Amino acid sequence: MAASIRSFLGRCSRNKSSFTSSVLAKYQSNVRFCVKSMSSNSQFCLELVRKQDYEHFLCTLFLPESAIASVLAIRAFNVEIATVRDVVSDHRLGQGRMVFWRESLNKIYSGSAPSQPVAMELSYAVHKHKLSKLWLSRILEERERMLDDRPFHTVEEIESYAENTSSSLLYLTLEALGIKDVNADHAASHIGRAQGLTTILRAIPYNAQYKRVNLPLDVMAKHGLSQTAVVRGSQDKPMRDVVYEIASQAHVHLSTARSFKKEVPSSALPVFLCTSPLSSYLKLLQKCDFDVFNPKMRKKDTLLPFKLWLQNKRKIY
């Protein structure tokens, strides 16, 4: 097996770009065929996730066909509420959007979804897979709580935020696949926390443009890093030390999730393909000496479809 994989990688390495395109085309074709027989709401969700959450869009393409449309609806719901802060100019308008989605969830679970593409498709997913309202509500509440850009005081606060958002999305994906397993849930919890911490790091350059700082205040104080330094894109040691500490905690969660991989049912492994871009980012960050403002950190990983395919083939996370 190892020899065949090495041989395969050797062939692909000579034309990785072509291989990546063919893998992506194949799985995009599969998902489009899967949702074609359904309503246009499915296509709407697919395009929304593809444009706004490309990495998870790619990961979704590797799920069983019976769950793809539903997971895209879940991810589209997350995109709708996660982007509220960036698309409204007034905090009150953002609150209004959150009220709409809170009322929409109540209507979905009472069997009367509003005439909005994502809400209607989410309603289909909820009733098809008996999705827990708890996880959807937690995502909504946490996103709403962050509308005012309140700072995180500790790493633990970031982890709590990640548990209620990233981990909850993974719990819902497991439900969409019909997986009820405590080990899969534990893996989802730690992967979600690692993802949340990494997302905070990845967002530093973007947030700095808008003079926003989401790094934990206690870690910044510990290393003598000011918010002004973050906003101006500091590449000095205090900045890199803060990034290193947060990245290390993300790696701990990722390692913990992998430590009981043998106990996780194989059917759940495609749900955790999101560890591929997560690992790639953390490895690249280490190579860049934990400088999030290094130009190399902004490059798109064109080999991600290939990496996802290989991870799925190897049944690892």
PDB file of C-alpha atoms in Angstrom:
ATOM      1  CA  MET A   1       0.000   0.000   0.000  1.00  0.00           C
ATOM      2  CA  ALA A   2       2.738   2.433   0.990  1.00  0.00           C
ATOM      3  CA  ALA A   3       4.675   1.616  -2.177  1.00  0.00           C
ATOM      4  CA  SER A   4       1.628   2.134  -4.381  1.00  0.00           C
ATOM      5  CA  ILE A   5       0.919   5.490  -2.743  1.00  0.00           C
ATOM      6  CA  ARG A   6       4.529   6.584  -3.259  1.00  0.00           C
ATOM      7  CA  SER A   7       4.307   5.530  -6.896  1.00  0.00           C
ATOM      8  CA  PHE A   8       1.027   7.373  -7.297  1.00  0.00           C
ATOM      9  CA  LEU A   9       2.434  10.519  -5.675  1.00  0.00           C
ATOM     10  CA  GLY A  10       5.445  10.316  -7.954  1.00  0.00           C
ATOM     11  CA  ARG A  11       3.208  10.319 -11.034  1.00  0.00           C
ATOM     12  CA  CYS A  12       1.059  13.135  -9.663  1.00  0.00           C
ATOM     13  CA  SER A  13       4.023  15.284  -8.666  1.00  0.00           C
ATOM     14  CA  ARG A  14       4.908  15.662 -12.335  1.00  0.00           C
ATOM     15  CA  ASN A  15       1.543  17.215 -13.071  1.00  0.00           C
ATOM     16  CA  LYS A  16      -0.022  18.214  -9.756  1.00  0.00           C
ATOM     17  CA  SER A  17      -1.917  21.152 -11.190  1.00  0.00           C
ATOM     18  CA  SER A  18      -3.662  18.982 -13.788  1.00  0.00           C
ATOM     19  CA  PHE A  19      -4.422  16.298 -11.219  1.00  0.00           C
ATOM     20  CA  THR A  20      -5.851  18.850  -8.779  1.00  0.00           C
ATOM     21  CA  SER A  21      -8.141  20.228 -11.472  1.00  0.00           C
ATOM     22  CA  SER A  22      -9.366  16.765 -12.449  1.00  0.00           C
ATOM     23  CA  VAL A  23     -10.088  15.779  -8.835  1.00  0.00           C
ATOM     24  CA  LEU A  24     -11.972  19.003  -8.227  1.00  0.00           C
ATOM     25  CA  ALA A  25     -13.924  18.692 -11.467  1.00  0.00           C
ATOM     26  CA  LYS A  26     -14.897  15.127 -10.638  1.00  0.00           C
ATOM     27  CA  TYR A  27     -16.240  15.897  -7.184  1.00  0.00           C
ATOM     28  CA  GLN A  28     -17.921  19.132  -8.247  1.00  0.00           C
ATOM     29  CA  SER A  29     -19.661  17.130 -10.936  1.00  0.00           C
ATOM     30  CA  ASN A  30     -20.777  14.606  -8.331  1.00  0.00           C
ATOM     31  CA  VAL A  31     -22.215  17.189  -5.985  1.00  0.00           C
ATOM     32  CA  ARG A  32     -23.952  19.064  -8.788  1.00  0.00           C
ATOM     33  CA  PHE A  33     -25.516  15.819  -9.970  1.00  0.00           C
ATOM     34  CA  CYS A  34     -26.559  15.091  -6.388  1.00  0.00           C
ATOM     35  CA  VAL A  35     -28.407  18.381  -5.942  1.00  0.00           C
ATOM     36  CA  LYS A  36     -29.687  18.684  -9.521  1.00  0.00           C
ATOM     37  CA  SER A  37     -32.778  16.628  -8.782  1.00  0.00           C
ATOM     38  CA  MET A  38     -33.604  18.889  -5.818  1.00  0.00           C
ATOM     39  CA  SER A  39     -34.784  22.484  -5.700  1.00  0.00           C
ATOM     40  CA  SER A  40     -32.859  25.551  -6.792  1.00  0.00           C
ATOM     41  CA  ASN A  41     -32.329  26.239  -3.084  1.00  0.00           C
ATOM     42  CA  SER A  42     -29.674  23.528  -3.087  1.00  0.00           C
ATOM     43  CA  GLN A  43     -27.826  25.238  -5.896  1.00  0.00           C
ATOM     44  CA  PHE A  44     -28.077  28.546  -4.047  1.00  0.00           C
ATOM     45  CA  CYS A  45     -26.484  27.016  -0.928  1.00  0.00           C
ATOM     46  CA  LEU A  46     -23.793  25.319  -2.996  1.00  0.00           C
ATOM     47  CA  GLU A  47     -22.753  28.570  -4.663  1.00  0.00           C
ATOM     48  CA  LEU A  48     -22.882  30.518  -1.403  1.00  0.00           C
ATOM     49  CA  VAL A  49     -20.582  28.069   0.382  1.00  0.00           C
ATOM     50  CA  ARG A  50     -18.294  27.760  -2.642  1.00  0.00           C
ATOM     51  CA  LYS A  51     -17.780  31.520  -2.763  1.00  0.00           C
ATOM     52  CA  GLN A  52     -17.622  32.269   0.966  1.00  0.00           C
ATOM     53  CA  ASP A  53     -16.232  29.093   2.581  1.00  0.00           C
ATOM     54  CA  TYR A  54     -14.240  27.403  -0.155  1.00  0.00           C
ATOM     55  CA  GLU A  55     -12.211  25.017   2.022  1.00  0.00           C
ATOM     56  CA  HIS A  56     -15.300  23.533   3.644  1.00  0.00           C
ATOM     57  CA  PHE A  57     -17.007  23.460   0.268  1.00  0.00           C
ATOM     58  CA  LEU A  58     -14.210  21.207  -0.999  1.00  0.00           C
ATOM     59  CA  CYS A  59     -14.389  19.036   2.121  1.00  0.00           C
ATOM     60  CA  THR A  60     -18.143  18.605   1.656  1.00  0.00           C
ATOM     61  CA  LEU A  61     -17.656  17.190  -1.833  1.00  0.00           C
ATOM     62  CA  PHE A  62     -16.076  14.064  -0.323  1.00  0.00           C
ATOM     63  CA  LEU A  63     -19.072  13.235   1.905  1.00  0.00           C
ATOM     64  CA  PRO A  64     -21.633  10.557   1.009  1.00  0.00           C
ATOM     65  CA  GLU A  65     -24.015  11.836  -1.674  1.00  0.00           C
ATOM     66  CA  SER A  66     -27.020  11.410   0.633  1.00  0.00           C
ATOM     67  CA  ALA A  67     -25.647  14.080   2.976  1.00  0.00           C
ATOM     68  CA  ILE A  68     -23.947  16.586   0.657  1.00  0.00           C
ATOM     69  CA  ALA A  69     -26.937  18.866   0.046  1.00  0.00           C
ATOM     70  CA  SER A  70     -27.840  18.908   3.749  1.00  0.00           C
ATOM     71  CA  VAL A  71     -24.294  19.722   4.865  1.00  0.00           C
ATOM     72  CA  LEU A  72     -24.119  22.501   2.293  1.00  0.00           C
ATOM     73  CA  ALA A  73     -27.328  23.903   3.802  1.00  0.00           C
ATOM     74  CA  ILE A  74     -25.777  23.787   7.276  1.00  0.00           C
ATOM     75  CA  ARG A  75     -22.639  25.515   6.021  1.00  0.00           C
ATOM     76  CA  ALA A  76     -24.717  28.079   4.121  1.00  0.00           C
ATOM     77  CA  PHE A  77     -26.585  28.906   7.331  1.00  0.00           C
ATOM     78  CA  ASN A  78     -23.249  29.455   9.041  1.00  0.00           C
ATOM     79  CA  VAL A  79     -22.047  31.695   6.191  1.00  0.00           C
ATOM     80  CA  GLU A  80     -25.240  33.759   6.394  1.00  0.00           C
ATOM     81  CA  ILE A  81     -24.768  34.594  10.067  1.00  0.00           C
ATOM     82  CA  ALA A  82     -20.945  34.636  10.146  1.00  0.00           C
ATOM     83  CA  THR A  83     -20.786  37.345   7.485  1.00  0.00           C
ATOM     84  CA  VAL A  84     -23.407  39.631   9.053  1.00  0.00           C
ATOM     85  CA  ARG A  85     -20.767  41.684  10.857  1.00  0.00           C
ATOM     86  CA  ASP A  86     -18.943  42.439   7.605  1.00  0.00           C
ATOM     87  CA  VAL A  87     -21.958  43.244   5.403  1.00  0.00           C
ATOM     88  CA  VAL A  88     -23.906  45.635   7.637  1.00  0.00           C
ATOM     89  CA  SER A  89     -22.826  49.178   8.440  1.00  0.00           C
ATOM     90  CA  ASP A  90     -24.907  49.489  11.587  1.00  0.00           C
ATOM     91  CA  HIS A  91     -24.834  47.197  14.624  1.00  0.00           C
ATOM     92  CA  ARG A  92     -28.618  47.410  14.856  1.00  0.00           C
ATOM     93  CA  LEU A  93     -28.973  46.067  11.321  1.00  0.00           C
ATOM     94  CA  GLY A  94     -26.828  43.129  12.320  1.00  0.00           C
ATOM     95  CA  GLN A  95     -29.043  42.449  15.320  1.00  0.00           C
ATOM     96  CA  GLY A  96     -32.032  42.567  12.980  1.00  0.00           C
ATOM     97  CA  ARG A  97     -30.519  39.846  10.787  1.00  0.00           C
ATOM     98  CA  MET A  98     -29.885  37.689  13.838  1.00  0.00           C
ATOM     99  CA  VAL A  99     -33.508  38.156  14.955  1.00  0.00           C
ATOM    100  CA  PHE A 100     -34.602  37.007  11.497  1.00  0.00           C
ATOM    101  CA  TRP A 101     -32.531  33.839  11.771  1.00  0.00           C
ATOM    102  CA  ARG A 102     -33.645  33.121  15.326  1.00  0.00           C
ATOM    103  CA  GLU A 103     -37.265  33.370  14.219  1.00  0.00           C
ATOM    104  CA  SER A 104     -36.434  31.308  11.133  1.00  0.00           C
ATOM    105  CA  LEU A 105     -35.039  28.483  13.261  1.00  0.00           C
ATOM    106  CA  ASN A 106     -38.196  28.448  15.354  1.00  0.00           C
ATOM    107  CA  LYS A 107     -40.316  28.315  12.195  1.00  0.00           C
ATOM    108  CA  ILE A 108     -38.148  25.587  10.682  1.00  0.00           C
ATOM    109  CA  TYR A 109     -38.633  23.356  13.704  1.00  0.00           C
ATOM    110  CA  SER A 110     -42.372  24.074  13.758  1.00  0.00           C
ATOM    111  CA  GLY A 111     -42.620  23.042  10.098  1.00  0.00           C
ATOM    112  CA  SER A 112     -43.108  26.448   8.477  1.00  0.00           C
ATOM    113  CA  ALA A 113     -39.777  27.672   7.107  1.00  0.00           C
ATOM    114  CA  PRO A 114     -39.716  31.223   5.692  1.00  0.00           C
ATOM    115  CA  SER A 115     -39.386  31.709   1.921  1.00  0.00           C
ATOM    116  CA  GLN A 116     -35.646  32.258   1.931  1.00  0.00           C
ATOM    117  CA  PRO A 117     -33.348  29.828   0.004  1.00  0.00           C
ATOM    118  CA  VAL A 118     -31.006  28.915   2.860  1.00  0.00           C
ATOM    119  CA  ALA A 119     -33.837  28.663   5.406  1.00  0.00           C
ATOM    120  CA  MET A 120     -35.880  26.429   3.113  1.00  0.00           C
ATOM    121  CA  GLU A 121     -32.938  24.159   2.351  1.00  0.00           C
ATOM    122  CA  LEU A 122     -31.935  24.040   6.016  1.00  0.00           C
ATOM    123  CA  SER A 123     -35.503  23.070   6.868  1.00  0.00           C
ATOM    124  CA  TYR A 124     -35.260  20.160   4.441  1.00  0.00           C
ATOM    125  CA  ALA A 125     -31.994  19.046   6.079  1.00  0.00           C
ATOM    126  CA  VAL A 126     -33.370  19.421   9.619  1.00  0.00           C
ATOM    127  CA  HIS A 127     -36.386  17.229   8.964  1.00  0.00           C
ATOM    128  CA  LYS A 128     -34.537  14.719   6.783  1.00  0.00           C
ATOM    129  CA  HIS A 129     -31.803  14.032   9.333  1.00  0.00           C
ATOM    130  CA  LYS A 130     -33.518  15.118  12.577  1.00  0.00           C
ATOM    131  CA  LEU A 131     -30.801  17.711  13.194  1.00  0.00           C
ATOM    132  CA  SER A 132     -30.518  19.036  16.762  1.00  0.00           C
ATOM    133  CA  LYS A 133     -31.781  22.580  17.214  1.00  0.00           C
ATOM    134  CA  LEU A 134     -29.305  22.964  20.088  1.00  0.00           C
ATOM    135  CA  TRP A 135     -26.269  23.103  17.775  1.00  0.00           C
ATOM    136  CA  LEU A 136     -27.849  25.533  15.313  1.00  0.00           C
ATOM    137  CA  SER A 137     -28.969  27.785  18.167  1.00  0.00           C
ATOM    138  CA  ARG A 138     -25.508  27.749  19.735  1.00  0.00           C
ATOM    139  CA  ILE A 139     -23.915  28.832  16.464  1.00  0.00           C
ATOM    140  CA  LEU A 140     -26.413  31.655  16.106  1.00  0.00           C
ATOM    141  CA  GLU A 141     -26.060  32.853  19.708  1.00  0.00           C
ATOM    142  CA  GLU A 142     -22.266  32.852  19.543  1.00  0.00           C
ATOM    143  CA  ARG A 143     -22.167  34.720  16.245  1.00  0.00           C
ATOM    144  CA  GLU A 144     -24.607  37.288  17.599  1.00  0.00           C
ATOM    145  CA  ARG A 145     -22.548  37.751  20.738  1.00  0.00           C
ATOM    146  CA  MET A 146     -19.530  38.682  18.614  1.00  0.00           C
ATOM    147  CA  LEU A 147     -21.307  41.306  16.513  1.00  0.00           C
ATOM    148  CA  ASP A 148     -19.873  44.130  18.609  1.00  0.00           C
ATOM    149  CA  ASP A 149     -16.275  42.905  18.152  1.00  0.00           C
ATOM    150  CA  ARG A 150     -15.810  42.314  21.848  1.00  0.00           C
ATOM    151  CA  PRO A 151     -12.284  41.091  22.642  1.00  0.00           C
ATOM    152  CA  PHE A 152     -11.351  37.651  23.883  1.00  0.00           C
ATOM    153  CA  HIS A 153      -9.739  37.918  27.304  1.00  0.00           C
ATOM    154  CA  THR A 154      -8.253  34.415  27.349  1.00  0.00           C
ATOM    155  CA  VAL A 155      -7.464  31.484  25.088  1.00  0.00           C
ATOM    156  CA  GLU A 156     -10.179  29.590  26.946  1.00  0.00           C
ATOM    157  CA  GLU A 157     -12.733  32.128  25.719  1.00  0.00           C
ATOM    158  CA  ILE A 158     -11.645  31.484  22.139  1.00  0.00           C
ATOM    159  CA  GLU A 159     -11.951  27.746  22.731  1.00  0.00           C
ATOM    160  CA  SER A 160     -15.461  28.204  24.106  1.00  0.00           C
ATOM    161  CA  TYR A 161     -16.372  30.281  21.052  1.00  0.00           C
ATOM    162  CA  ALA A 162     -14.916  27.600  18.770  1.00  0.00           C
ATOM    163  CA  GLU A 163     -16.793  24.832  20.596  1.00  0.00           C
ATOM    164  CA  ASN A 164     -20.070  26.650  20.047  1.00  0.00           C
ATOM    165  CA  THR A 165     -19.385  27.383  16.378  1.00  0.00           C
ATOM    166  CA  SER A 166     -16.813  25.171  14.629  1.00  0.00           C
ATOM    167  CA  SER A 167     -17.436  22.095  16.786  1.00  0.00           C
ATOM    168  CA  SER A 168     -21.207  22.527  16.550  1.00  0.00           C
ATOM    169  CA  LEU A 169     -20.952  22.517  12.758  1.00  0.00           C
ATOM    170  CA  LEU A 170     -19.075  19.215  12.941  1.00  0.00           C
ATOM    171  CA  TYR A 171     -21.682  17.753  15.321  1.00  0.00           C
ATOM    172  CA  LEU A 172     -24.374  18.680  12.803  1.00  0.00           C
ATOM    173  CA  THR A 173     -22.382  17.113   9.970  1.00  0.00           C
ATOM    174  CA  LEU A 174     -22.082  13.881  11.960  1.00  0.00           C
ATOM    175  CA  GLU A 175     -25.843  13.943  12.492  1.00  0.00           C
ATOM    176  CA  ALA A 176     -26.392  14.446   8.752  1.00  0.00           C
ATOM    177  CA  LEU A 177     -24.381  11.261   8.187  1.00  0.00           C
ATOM    178  CA  GLY A 178     -26.393   9.428  10.852  1.00  0.00           C
ATOM    179  CA  ILE A 179     -23.355   8.977  13.104  1.00  0.00           C
ATOM    180  CA  LYS A 180     -23.931   8.813  16.843  1.00  0.00           C
ATOM    181  CA  ASP A 181     -20.648   7.979  18.516  1.00  0.00           C
ATOM    182  CA  VAL A 182     -19.010   9.473  21.590  1.00  0.00           C
ATOM    183  CA  ASN A 183     -15.487   9.153  20.155  1.00  0.00           C
ATOM    184  CA  ALA A 184     -16.499  10.949  16.979  1.00  0.00           C
ATOM    185  CA  ASP A 185     -18.023  13.678  19.142  1.00  0.00           C
ATOM    186  CA  HIS A 186     -14.811  14.003  21.149  1.00  0.00           C
ATOM    187  CA  ALA A 187     -12.786  14.286  17.940  1.00  0.00           C
ATOM    188  CA  ALA A 188     -15.214  16.898  16.615  1.00  0.00           C
ATOM    189  CA  SER A 189     -14.891  18.918  19.803  1.00  0.00           C
ATOM    190  CA  HIS A 190     -11.089  19.081  19.683  1.00  0.00           C
ATOM    191  CA  ILE A 191     -10.917  19.610  15.919  1.00  0.00           C
ATOM    192  CA  GLY A 192     -13.434  22.440  16.192  1.00  0.00           C
ATOM    193  CA  ARG A 193     -11.396  24.089  18.938  1.00  0.00           C
ATOM    194  CA  ALA A 194      -8.201  23.746  16.893  1.00  0.00           C
ATOM    195  CA  GLN A 195     -10.039  25.209  13.933  1.00  0.00           C
ATOM    196  CA  GLY A 196     -11.339  28.139  15.959  1.00  0.00           C
ATOM    197  CA  LEU A 197      -7.888  29.019  17.284  1.00  0.00           C
ATOM    198  CA  THR A 198      -6.376  28.738  13.823  1.00  0.00           C
ATOM    199  CA  THR A 199      -9.125  30.875  12.315  1.00  0.00           C
ATOM    200  CA  ILE A 200      -8.257  33.623  14.795  1.00  0.00           C
ATOM    201  CA  LEU A 201      -4.669  33.517  13.539  1.00  0.00           C
ATOM    202  CA  ARG A 202      -5.625  33.404   9.873  1.00  0.00           C
ATOM    203  CA  ALA A 203      -7.901  36.414  10.342  1.00  0.00           C
ATOM    204  CA  ILE A 204      -5.243  38.645  11.924  1.00  0.00           C
ATOM    205  CA  PRO A 205      -4.132  40.362   8.672  1.00  0.00           C
ATOM    206  CA  TYR A 206      -7.733  40.838   7.520  1.00  0.00           C
ATOM    207  CA  ASN A 207      -8.919  42.214  10.854  1.00  0.00           C
ATOM    208  CA  ALA A 208      -5.891  44.498  11.100  1.00  0.00           C
ATOM    209  CA  GLN A 209      -7.094  46.308   7.983  1.00  0.00           C
ATOM    210  CA  TYR A 210     -10.248  47.282   9.890  1.00  0.00           C
ATOM    211  CA  LYS A 211      -8.372  48.011  13.123  1.00  0.00           C
ATOM    212  CA  ARG A 212      -9.881  44.943  14.780  1.00  0.00           C
ATOM    213  CA  VAL A 213      -7.887  42.740  17.155  1.00  0.00           C
ATOM    214  CA  ASN A 214      -9.321  39.381  18.243  1.00  0.00           C
ATOM    215  CA  LEU A 215      -6.238  37.998  19.965  1.00  0.00           C
ATOM    216  CA  PRO A 216      -6.629  37.054  23.658  1.00  0.00           C
ATOM    217  CA  LEU A 217      -5.747  40.004  25.858  1.00  0.00           C
ATOM    218  CA  ASP A 218      -3.990  37.952  28.528  1.00  0.00           C
ATOM    219  CA  VAL A 219      -1.579  36.397  26.021  1.00  0.00           C
ATOM    220  CA  MET A 220      -0.913  39.806  24.469  1.00  0.00           C
ATOM    221  CA  ALA A 221      -0.145  41.264  27.902  1.00  0.00           C
ATOM    222  CA  LYS A 222       2.081  38.308  28.748  1.00  0.00           C
ATOM    223  CA  HIS A 223       4.295  38.981  25.722  1.00  0.00           C
ATOM    224  CA  GLY A 224       4.060  42.758  25.782  1.00  0.00           C
ATOM    225  CA  LEU A 225       2.131  43.069  22.513  1.00  0.00           C
ATOM    226  CA  SER A 226      -0.029  46.150  21.988  1.00  0.00           C
ATOM    227  CA  GLN A 227      -3.145  46.355  19.828  1.00  0.00           C
ATOM    228  CA  THR A 228      -1.464  49.138  17.872  1.00  0.00           C
ATOM    229  CA  ALA A 229       1.386  46.782  16.945  1.00  0.00           C
ATOM    230  CA  VAL A 230      -1.097  44.191  15.685  1.00  0.00           C
ATOM    231  CA  VAL A 231      -3.002  46.734  13.595  1.00  0.00           C
ATOM    232  CA  ARG A 232       0.183  48.020  11.944  1.00  0.00           C
ATOM    233  CA  GLY A 233       1.201  44.454  11.050  1.00  0.00           C
ATOM    234  CA  SER A 234       4.089  43.938  13.435  1.00  0.00           C
ATOM    235  CA  GLN A 235       6.481  41.119  12.564  1.00  0.00           C
ATOM    236  CA  ASP A 236       8.529  41.545  15.740  1.00  0.00           C
ATOM    237  CA  LYS A 237       9.170  38.915  18.405  1.00  0.00           C
ATOM    238  CA  PRO A 238       6.237  39.818  20.733  1.00  0.00           C
ATOM    239  CA  MET A 239       3.814  39.321  17.849  1.00  0.00           C
ATOM    240  CA  ARG A 240       5.372  36.035  16.817  1.00  0.00           C
ATOM    241  CA  ASP A 241       5.422  34.825  20.437  1.00  0.00           C
ATOM    242  CA  VAL A 242       1.672  35.440  20.783  1.00  0.00           C
ATOM    243  CA  VAL A 243       1.005  33.638  17.511  1.00  0.00           C
ATOM    244  CA  TYR A 244       3.246  30.753  18.576  1.00  0.00           C
ATOM    245  CA  GLU A 245       1.355  30.293  21.861  1.00  0.00           C
ATOM    246  CA  ILE A 246      -2.044  30.209  20.163  1.00  0.00           C
ATOM    247  CA  ALA A 247      -0.821  27.965  17.335  1.00  0.00           C
ATOM    248  CA  SER A 248       0.685  25.572  19.898  1.00  0.00           C
ATOM    249  CA  GLN A 249      -2.673  25.254  21.650  1.00  0.00           C
ATOM    250  CA  ALA A 250      -4.361  24.576  18.310  1.00  0.00           C
ATOM    251  CA  HIS A 251      -1.796  21.839  17.658  1.00  0.00           C
ATOM    252  CA  VAL A 252      -2.492  20.308  21.080  1.00  0.00           C
ATOM    253  CA  HIS A 253      -6.191  20.018  20.255  1.00  0.00           C
ATOM    254  CA  LEU A 254      -5.414  18.541  16.853  1.00  0.00           C
ATOM    255  CA  SER A 255      -3.061  15.973  18.396  1.00  0.00           C
ATOM    256  CA  THR A 256      -5.630  15.097  21.061  1.00  0.00           C
ATOM    257  CA  ALA A 257      -8.287  14.516  18.406  1.00  0.00           C
ATOM    258  CA  ARG A 258      -5.927  12.232  16.505  1.00  0.00           C
ATOM    259  CA  SER A 259      -4.931  10.306  19.622  1.00  0.00           C
ATOM    260  CA  PHE A 260      -8.174   8.326  19.611  1.00  0.00           C
ATOM    261  CA  LYS A 261      -8.534   8.008  15.852  1.00  0.00           C
ATOM    262  CA  LYS A 262      -8.701   4.211  16.170  1.00  0.00           C
ATOM    263  CA  GLU A 263     -11.882   4.500  18.232  1.00  0.00           C
ATOM    264  CA  VAL A 264     -13.617   6.793  15.725  1.00  0.00           C
ATOM    265  CA  PRO A 265     -15.864   4.882  13.255  1.00  0.00           C
ATOM    266  CA  SER A 266     -14.536   4.939   9.692  1.00  0.00           C
ATOM    267  CA  SER A 267     -17.810   6.418   8.470  1.00  0.00           C
ATOM    268  CA  ALA A 268     -17.006   9.591  10.423  1.00  0.00           C
ATOM    269  CA  LEU A 269     -13.559  10.143   8.910  1.00  0.00           C
ATOM    270  CA  PRO A 270     -14.754  12.190   5.880  1.00  0.00           C
ATOM    271  CA  VAL A 271     -16.327  14.657   8.333  1.00  0.00           C
ATOM    272  CA  PHE A 272     -12.867  15.487   9.628  1.00  0.00           C
ATOM    273  CA  LEU A 273     -11.202  16.243   6.283  1.00  0.00           C
ATOM    274  CA  CYS A 274     -11.109  19.864   7.471  1.00  0.00           C
ATOM    275  CA  THR A 275      -7.967  18.906   9.405  1.00  0.00           C
ATOM    276  CA  SER A 276      -6.070  18.945   6.092  1.00  0.00           C
ATOM    277  CA  PRO A 277      -6.136  22.726   5.478  1.00  0.00           C
ATOM    278  CA  LEU A 278      -5.788  23.211   9.229  1.00  0.00           C
ATOM    279  CA  SER A 279      -2.570  21.169   9.376  1.00  0.00           C
ATOM    280  CA  SER A 280      -1.225  22.770   6.220  1.00  0.00           C
ATOM    281  CA  TYR A 281      -1.671  26.256   7.652  1.00  0.00           C
ATOM    282  CA  LEU A 282      -0.031  25.406  10.977  1.00  0.00           C
ATOM    283  CA  LYS A 283       2.939  23.770   9.223  1.00  0.00           C
ATOM    284  CA  LEU A 284       3.403  26.744   6.913  1.00  0.00           C
ATOM    285  CA  LEU A 285       3.123  29.107   9.874  1.00  0.00           C
ATOM    286  CA  GLN A 286       5.924  27.228  11.613  1.00  0.00           C
ATOM    287  CA  LYS A 287       8.090  27.467   8.489  1.00  0.00           C
ATOM    288  CA  CYS A 288       7.457  31.228   8.438  1.00  0.00           C
ATOM    289  CA  ASP A 289       8.601  31.494  12.074  1.00  0.00           C
ATOM    290  CA  PHE A 290       5.026  32.273  13.191  1.00  0.00           C
ATOM    291  CA  ASP A 291       4.866  35.487  11.200  1.00  0.00           C
ATOM    292  CA  VAL A 292       1.223  35.741  10.098  1.00  0.00           C
ATOM    293  CA  PHE A 293       2.056  38.793   7.965  1.00  0.00           C
ATOM    294  CA  ASN A 294       4.605  36.894   5.869  1.00  0.00           C
ATOM    295  CA  PRO A 295       3.493  37.083   2.190  1.00  0.00           C
ATOM    296  CA  LYS A 296       3.784  33.287   1.943  1.00  0.00           C
ATOM    297  CA  MET A 297       0.898  32.959   4.414  1.00  0.00           C
ATOM    298  CA  ARG A 298      -1.444  34.642   1.938  1.00  0.00           C
ATOM    299  CA  LYS A 299      -0.854  32.192  -0.904  1.00  0.00           C
ATOM    300  CA  LYS A 300      -3.765  29.949  -1.827  1.00  0.00           C
ATOM    301  CA  ASP A 301      -3.121  26.223  -1.446  1.00  0.00           C
ATOM    302  CA  THR A 302      -3.778  25.072  -5.000  1.00  0.00           C
ATOM    303  CA  LEU A 303      -3.090  21.467  -4.019  1.00  0.00           C
ATOM    304  CA  LEU A 304      -5.862  21.341  -1.422  1.00  0.00           C
ATOM    305  CA  PRO A 305      -8.206  19.159  -3.556  1.00  0.00           C
ATOM    306  CA  PHE A 306      -5.343  16.709  -4.021  1.00  0.00           C
ATOM    307  CA  LYS A 307      -4.533  16.720  -0.298  1.00  0.00           C
ATOM    308  CA  LEU A 308      -8.180  16.123   0.587  1.00  0.00           C
ATOM    309  CA  TRP A 309      -8.415  13.296  -1.914  1.00  0.00           C
ATOM    310  CA  LEU A 310      -5.287  11.660  -0.509  1.00  0.00           C
ATOM    311  CA  GLN A 311      -6.409  12.074   3.109  1.00  0.00           C
ATOM    312  CA  ASN A 312      -9.791  10.595   2.260  1.00  0.00           C
ATOM    313  CA  LYS A 313      -8.108   7.722   0.433  1.00  0.00           C
ATOM    314  CA  ARG A 314      -5.869   6.989   3.399  1.00  0.00           C
ATOM    315  CA  LYS A 315      -8.811   7.252   5.851  1.00  0.00           C
ATOM    316  CA  ILE A 316      -6.968   9.525   8.242  1.00  0.00           C
ATOM    317  CA  TYR A 317      -7.481  12.881   9.859  1.00  0.00           C
TER     318      TYR A 317
END
